[in-house]
mmCIF file of C-alpha atoms in Angstrom:
data_model
loop_
_atom_site.group_PDB
_atom_site.id
_atom_site.type_symbol
_atom_site.label_atom_id
_atom_site.label_comp_id
_atom_site.label_asym_id
_atom_site.label_seq_id
_atom_site.Cartn_x
_atom_site.Cartn_y
_atom_site.Cartn_z
ATOM 1 C CA MET A 1 51.618 113.813 64.061
ATOM 2 C CA ALA A 2 54.989 114.605 62.689
ATOM 3 C CA VAL A 3 56.566 114.463 66.302
ATOM 4 C CA ALA A 4 55.055 111.163 67.254
ATOM 5 C CA LEU A 5 56.299 109.640 63.619
ATOM 6 C CA ARG A 6 59.810 110.923 64.757
ATOM 7 C CA CYS A 7 59.482 109.223 68.346
ATOM 8 C CA PHE A 8 58.551 106.064 66.885
ATOM 9 C CA ARG A 9 61.298 105.741 64.367
ATOM 10 C CA HIS A 10 63.437 106.002 67.864
ATOM 11 C CA LEU A 11 61.358 103.017 69.327
ATOM 12 C CA PRO A 12 63.928 100.095 69.062
ATOM 13 C CA SER A 13 66.834 102.389 70.473
ATOM 14 C CA LEU A 14 64.577 103.306 73.751
ATOM 15 C CA LEU A 15 63.433 99.988 74.352
ATOM 16 C CA HIS A 16 67.217 98.797 74.252
ATOM 17 C CA ARG A 17 68.204 101.537 76.829
ATOM 18 C CA SER A 18 64.782 100.970 78.811
ATOM 19 C CA ARG A 19 66.884 98.776 81.291
ATOM 20 C CA LEU A 20 69.802 100.902 81.494
ATOM 21 C CA ALA A 21 67.412 104.055 82.334
ATOM 22 C CA ALA A 22 66.297 101.958 85.446
ATOM 23 C CA LEU A 23 69.443 100.840 86.587
ATOM 24 C CA TRP A 24 70.922 104.322 86.395
ATOM 25 C CA GLY A 25 67.866 105.654 87.736
ATOM 26 C CA LEU A 26 67.043 108.179 84.561
ATOM 27 C CA PRO A 27 64.148 110.526 85.256
ATOM 28 C CA ARG A 28 60.864 109.349 83.187
ATOM 29 C CA ALA A 29 59.705 111.473 80.327
ATOM 30 C CA PRO A 30 58.288 114.900 81.083
ATOM 31 C CA PRO A 31 54.236 114.889 80.774
ATOM 32 C CA GLY A 32 53.103 115.856 77.470
ATOM 33 C CA CYS A 33 55.889 113.544 75.746
ATOM 34 C CA PRO A 34 54.485 111.494 72.818
ATOM 35 C CA ALA A 35 56.858 108.413 73.655
ATOM 36 C CA HIS A 36 56.016 107.206 77.004
ATOM 37 C CA PHE A 37 59.217 105.206 77.837
ATOM 38 C CA PRO A 38 61.400 105.496 80.764
ATOM 39 C CA SER A 39 63.949 107.353 78.577
ATOM 40 C CA GLY A 40 61.509 109.551 76.974
ATOM 41 C CA CYS A 41 61.490 110.705 73.395
ATOM 42 C CA SER A 42 64.202 111.106 70.709
ATOM 43 C CA HIS A 43 64.089 114.787 71.796
ATOM 44 C CA CYS A 44 63.964 114.800 75.368
ATOM 45 C CA GLY A 45 65.565 111.749 76.462
ATOM 46 C CA HIS A 46 68.624 112.380 73.995
ATOM 47 C CA GLN A 47 70.610 114.313 76.315
ATOM 48 C CA MET A 48 70.028 111.637 79.275
ATOM 49 C CA LEU A 49 71.176 109.110 77.250
ATOM 50 C CA LEU A 50 74.492 110.925 76.431
ATOM 51 C CA SER A 51 75.133 111.511 80.119
ATOM 52 C CA ARG A 52 77.567 108.348 80.598
ATOM 53 C CA GLN A 53 79.963 110.232 77.540
ATOM 54 C CA LEU A 54 79.466 113.556 78.944
ATOM 55 C CA ALA A 55 80.299 112.544 82.382
ATOM 56 C CA THR A 56 83.171 110.740 81.264
ATOM 57 C CA LYS A 57 84.591 113.659 79.139
ATOM 58 C CA LYS A 58 83.820 116.139 82.034
ATOM 59 C CA ALA A 59 85.719 114.115 84.586
ATOM 60 C CA LYS A 60 88.675 114.719 82.615
ATOM 61 C CA GLY A 61 88.981 118.271 83.006
ATOM 62 C CA LYS A 62 91.232 119.766 85.811
ATOM 63 C CA GLY A 63 89.176 119.995 89.273
ATOM 64 C CA GLN A 64 85.920 118.239 88.217
ATOM 65 C CA THR A 65 84.443 115.437 90.004
ATOM 66 C CA GLN A 66 83.421 112.179 88.459
ATOM 67 C CA ALA A 67 79.919 111.682 87.888
ATOM 68 C CA ARG A 68 78.735 108.606 90.791
ATOM 69 C CA VAL A 69 76.457 105.968 89.900
ATOM 70 C CA ASN A 70 74.097 104.224 92.026
ATOM 71 C CA ILE A 71 72.789 100.935 90.676
ATOM 72 C CA SER A 72 70.149 99.164 92.433
ATOM 73 C CA ALA A 73 71.421 95.709 93.607
ATOM 74 C CA ALA A 74 68.097 94.037 93.096
ATOM 75 C CA LEU A 75 67.967 94.766 89.219
ATOM 76 C CA VAL A 76 71.459 93.142 88.635
ATOM 77 C CA GLU A 77 71.322 90.436 90.923
ATOM 78 C CA ASP A 78 71.335 87.808 88.113
ATOM 79 C CA ILE A 79 75.123 89.233 87.440
ATOM 80 C CA ILE A 80 76.501 90.189 90.520
ATOM 81 C CA ASN A 81 75.647 90.565 94.147
ATOM 82 C CA LEU A 82 76.757 94.021 94.936
ATOM 83 C CA GLU A 83 75.807 93.739 98.514
ATOM 84 C CA GLU A 84 78.186 90.443 99.092
ATOM 85 C CA THR A 85 80.844 92.551 97.376
ATOM 86 C CA ASN A 86 80.585 95.653 99.611
ATOM 87 C CA GLU A 87 80.535 93.406 102.625
ATOM 88 C CA ASP A 88 83.765 91.680 101.378
ATOM 89 C CA MET A 89 85.446 95.143 101.268
ATOM 90 C CA GLN A 90 84.278 96.135 104.693
ATOM 91 C CA ALA A 91 85.403 92.937 105.834
ATOM 92 C CA VAL A 92 88.857 94.021 104.985
ATOM 93 C CA VAL A 93 88.559 97.697 106.606
ATOM 94 C CA GLU A 94 87.470 95.680 109.741
ATOM 95 C CA ALA A 95 90.080 93.555 109.566
ATOM 96 C CA LEU A 96 92.593 96.292 109.660
ATOM 97 C CA LYS A 97 90.814 98.381 112.333
ATOM 98 C CA GLU A 98 91.153 95.000 114.348
ATOM 99 C CA ASP A 99 94.835 94.747 113.602
ATOM 100 C CA PHE A 100 95.476 98.260 114.667
ATOM 101 C CA SER A 101 93.631 97.786 118.086
ATOM 102 C CA ARG A 102 95.536 94.861 118.896
ATOM 103 C CA ASN A 103 98.757 94.790 117.696
ATOM 104 C CA LEU A 104 99.538 98.672 117.136
ATOM 105 C CA SER A 105 99.483 100.219 120.508
ATOM 106 C CA VAL A 106 102.285 102.174 122.345
ATOM 107 C CA ARG A 107 101.324 100.391 125.722
ATOM 108 C CA THR A 108 101.444 96.529 125.430
ATOM 109 C CA SER A 109 98.750 94.569 127.865
ATOM 110 C CA PRO A 110 98.389 90.798 128.202
ATOM 111 C CA GLY A 111 95.179 90.971 126.127
ATOM 112 C CA ALA A 112 97.424 92.098 123.190
ATOM 113 C CA LEU A 113 98.933 88.673 123.186
ATOM 114 C CA ASP A 114 95.865 86.861 123.431
ATOM 115 C CA HIS A 115 95.277 86.077 119.380
ATOM 116 C CA ILE A 116 98.604 85.598 118.278
ATOM 117 C CA ILE A 117 98.520 82.567 116.369
ATOM 118 C CA VAL A 118 100.769 79.557 117.298
ATOM 119 C CA VAL A 119 101.464 77.001 114.645
ATOM 120 C CA THR A 120 101.588 73.603 116.299
ATOM 121 C CA LYS A 121 101.970 70.080 115.002
ATOM 122 C CA ASP A 122 98.111 69.530 115.850
ATOM 123 C CA GLY A 123 97.177 72.892 114.147
ATOM 124 C CA LYS A 124 97.144 76.718 114.680
ATOM 125 C CA PHE A 125 95.810 77.717 117.864
ATOM 126 C CA PRO A 126 95.565 81.731 119.761
ATOM 127 C CA LEU A 127 98.335 81.911 122.244
ATOM 128 C CA ASN A 128 95.688 82.518 125.152
ATOM 129 C CA GLN A 129 94.314 78.629 124.196
ATOM 130 C CA LEU A 130 97.683 77.028 124.775
ATOM 131 C CA GLY A 131 99.132 79.142 127.546
ATOM 132 C CA GLN A 132 98.374 81.688 130.512
ATOM 133 C CA ILE A 133 99.068 85.021 130.118
ATOM 134 C CA SER A 134 99.717 87.505 132.919
ATOM 135 C CA GLN A 135 101.479 90.910 133.780
ATOM 136 C CA LYS A 136 103.961 90.745 136.226
ATOM 137 C CA SER A 137 105.173 94.335 136.000
ATOM 138 C CA PRO A 138 104.571 97.451 133.659
ATOM 139 C CA GLN A 139 107.749 95.944 131.988
ATOM 140 C CA LEU A 140 107.061 92.301 131.676
ATOM 141 C CA LEU A 141 104.373 89.897 130.260
ATOM 142 C CA ILE A 142 104.822 86.253 131.684
ATOM 143 C CA VAL A 143 103.346 83.381 129.126
ATOM 144 C CA ASN A 144 102.861 79.985 131.217
ATOM 145 C CA MET A 145 102.854 77.162 128.959
ATOM 146 C CA ALA A 146 102.604 74.404 131.714
ATOM 147 C CA SER A 147 99.298 73.077 130.274
ATOM 148 C CA PHE A 148 101.065 72.450 126.772
ATOM 149 C CA PRO A 149 105.006 72.436 127.413
ATOM 150 C CA GLU A 150 105.346 70.703 124.039
ATOM 151 C CA SER A 151 104.095 74.120 122.267
ATOM 152 C CA THR A 152 106.606 76.416 124.240
ATOM 153 C CA ALA A 153 109.138 76.685 121.399
ATOM 154 C CA ALA A 154 106.411 77.380 118.973
ATOM 155 C CA ALA A 155 104.897 80.209 120.919
ATOM 156 C CA THR A 156 108.161 81.841 121.617
ATOM 157 C CA LYS A 157 108.642 81.891 118.199
ATOM 158 C CA ALA A 158 105.099 83.029 117.172
ATOM 159 C CA ILE A 159 105.554 86.021 119.821
ATOM 160 C CA ARG A 160 108.735 87.121 118.496
ATOM 161 C CA GLU A 161 107.622 87.124 114.921
ATOM 162 C CA SER A 162 104.044 88.422 115.826
ATOM 163 C CA GLY A 163 105.120 91.900 114.297
ATOM 164 C CA MET A 164 104.869 93.726 117.880
ATOM 165 C CA ASN A 165 108.730 94.167 118.522
ATOM 166 C CA LEU A 166 108.824 91.871 121.102
ATOM 167 C CA ASN A 167 111.806 89.338 122.164
ATOM 168 C CA PRO A 168 110.505 86.595 124.282
ATOM 169 C CA GLU A 169 112.751 84.472 126.366
ATOM 170 C CA ALA A 170 111.955 81.102 127.306
ATOM 171 C CA ASP A 171 112.767 79.292 130.642
ATOM 172 C CA GLY A 172 111.320 75.721 130.959
ATOM 173 C CA THR A 173 107.537 76.468 130.487
ATOM 174 C CA ILE A 174 107.967 79.750 131.205
ATOM 175 C CA ILE A 175 107.923 82.571 128.482
ATOM 176 C CA ARG A 176 109.105 86.092 129.687
ATOM 177 C CA VAL A 177 108.123 89.016 127.240
ATOM 178 C CA PRO A 178 110.137 92.241 128.267
ATOM 179 C CA ILE A 179 108.093 95.257 127.109
ATOM 180 C CA PRO A 180 109.871 97.545 124.967
ATOM 181 C CA LYS A 181 110.238 101.189 126.269
ATOM 182 C CA VAL A 182 108.243 103.959 124.794
ATOM 183 C CA THR A 183 110.927 105.476 122.891
ATOM 184 C CA ARG A 184 110.605 107.503 119.937
ATOM 185 C CA GLU A 185 112.270 104.995 117.912
ATOM 186 C CA HIS A 186 109.616 102.340 119.097
ATOM 187 C CA ARG A 187 106.762 104.816 118.368
ATOM 188 C CA GLU A 188 108.134 105.067 114.719
ATOM 189 C CA SER A 189 108.334 101.773 114.090
ATOM 190 C CA LEU A 190 104.987 100.868 115.016
ATOM 191 C CA ALA A 191 103.781 103.586 112.712
ATOM 192 C CA LYS A 192 105.914 101.550 109.788
ATOM 193 C CA LEU A 193 103.806 98.636 110.798
ATOM 194 C CA ALA A 194 100.807 100.481 110.549
ATOM 195 C CA LYS A 195 101.675 101.848 107.246
ATOM 196 C CA GLN A 196 102.528 98.128 106.016
ATOM 197 C CA SER A 197 99.447 96.585 107.253
ATOM 198 C CA THR A 198 97.309 99.250 105.460
ATOM 199 C CA ASN A 199 99.128 98.297 102.075
ATOM 200 C CA LYS A 200 98.419 94.707 102.581
ATOM 201 C CA SER A 201 95.067 95.484 103.517
ATOM 202 C CA LYS A 202 94.415 97.566 100.098
ATOM 203 C CA GLU A 203 96.041 94.886 98.337
ATOM 204 C CA ALA A 204 93.669 92.408 99.622
ATOM 205 C CA LEU A 205 90.852 94.943 98.838
ATOM 206 C CA ARG A 206 92.185 95.098 95.303
ATOM 207 C CA LYS A 207 91.717 91.343 94.953
ATOM 208 C CA VAL A 208 88.216 91.647 96.196
ATOM 209 C CA ARG A 209 87.705 94.428 93.503
ATOM 210 C CA SER A 210 89.099 92.237 90.560
ATOM 211 C CA LYS A 211 87.232 89.153 91.567
ATOM 212 C CA SER A 212 84.196 91.329 91.175
ATOM 213 C CA VAL A 213 84.981 93.007 88.107
ATOM 214 C CA ASN A 214 85.943 89.585 86.285
ATOM 215 C CA GLN A 215 82.188 88.309 87.464
ATOM 216 C CA VAL A 216 80.654 91.290 85.800
ATOM 217 C CA LYS A 217 82.552 90.648 82.475
ATOM 218 C CA LYS A 218 81.609 87.144 82.270
ATOM 219 C CA PHE A 219 77.999 88.842 81.298
ATOM 220 C CA LYS A 220 79.808 91.077 78.687
ATOM 221 C CA ASN A 221 77.896 88.928 75.791
ATOM 222 C CA LYS A 222 74.635 88.998 77.556
ATOM 223 C CA VAL A 223 73.932 92.377 78.805
ATOM 224 C CA SER A 224 74.874 95.839 77.019
ATOM 225 C CA GLU A 225 78.009 97.692 77.087
ATOM 226 C CA ASP A 226 76.585 100.214 79.282
ATOM 227 C CA THR A 227 75.437 97.860 81.816
ATOM 228 C CA ILE A 228 78.974 96.466 82.061
ATOM 229 C CA TRP A 229 80.751 99.850 82.347
ATOM 230 C CA LEU A 230 78.215 101.252 85.000
ATOM 231 C CA LEU A 231 78.897 97.854 87.248
ATOM 232 C CA GLU A 232 82.573 98.058 86.916
ATOM 233 C CA LYS A 233 82.338 101.995 87.728
ATOM 234 C CA GLN A 234 80.067 101.012 90.956
ATOM 235 C CA ILE A 235 82.323 98.352 92.002
ATOM 236 C CA GLN A 236 85.387 100.811 91.620
ATOM 237 C CA GLN A 237 83.410 103.286 94.019
ATOM 238 C CA MET A 238 82.585 100.702 96.514
ATOM 239 C CA ALA A 239 86.530 100.003 96.519
ATOM 240 C CA ASP A 240 87.335 103.534 96.732
ATOM 241 C CA SER A 241 85.341 104.353 99.665
ATOM 242 C CA ALA A 242 86.933 101.403 101.480
ATOM 243 C CA ALA A 243 90.573 102.469 100.383
ATOM 244 C CA ALA A 244 89.517 106.028 101.758
ATOM 245 C CA GLU A 245 88.366 104.536 104.944
ATOM 246 C CA MET A 246 91.599 102.675 105.292
ATOM 247 C CA ASP A 247 93.537 106.023 104.782
ATOM 248 C CA LYS A 248 91.511 107.694 107.590
ATOM 249 C CA LEU A 249 92.279 104.696 110.069
ATOM 250 C CA LEU A 250 95.870 104.897 109.097
ATOM 251 C CA ALA A 251 96.010 109.096 109.702
ATOM 252 C CA ALA A 252 94.406 108.165 112.954
ATOM 253 C CA LYS A 253 96.712 105.458 113.929
ATOM 254 C CA THR A 254 99.881 107.455 113.011
ATOM 255 C CA LYS A 255 98.997 110.329 114.758
ATOM 256 C CA GLU A 256 98.134 108.491 117.895
ATOM 257 C CA LEU A 257 101.392 106.516 117.950
ATOM 258 C CA LEU A 258 103.796 109.655 116.993
ATOM 259 C CA GLY A 259 101.645 112.058 118.780
#
């Protein structure tokens, strides 16, 4: 009877935290516990409810790994769409991967010029929609702008400013694009561009994270402080994972370029 009374006294607190327990996946009360709530009774559930504080303190210790959270997206869909946030972060990673593949290769092929964006008076277009790209020799690419001669100057500028270390020369409607020799200096230049592209992608990733965190903070007066904290931590974990993937891509590309 005394045990039951003690558990009953903590009923309001347990009810308040029951949603948090579901969010964080805390275990159910063990068999025989007189308080059949997700957080258990005041005796057996006390340590579980303090797991946030203990994990935070433990993470401060040298060499300790921070506790991870894994919130069910369905339980917080009224606050934020976590799946959409993850997709936005992964889109930034995929864009970096595509940039590495198209623009940062030791060997330049006709296909590498296809998606260079040309700004014309009629809008922005990929180079391969305005000109015919071919390879005359291993050291020379040709862009024939006969179909859109008025865009020759814009196409030449776009190639020069593409970040691919190319120096095109226009002759009428023909643009000649000499291929740089694969020197050590050229390899190092491409490696620097890879680093710059990664930094830009990480900045884009931070914007996605900040947008998501701001969305969560809009509900700070509607849900518990613990729920906000857990969501922010989940979003940060997603961002950290994407950033780590970018670092791996950069390391692999740098090794490919420098050997």
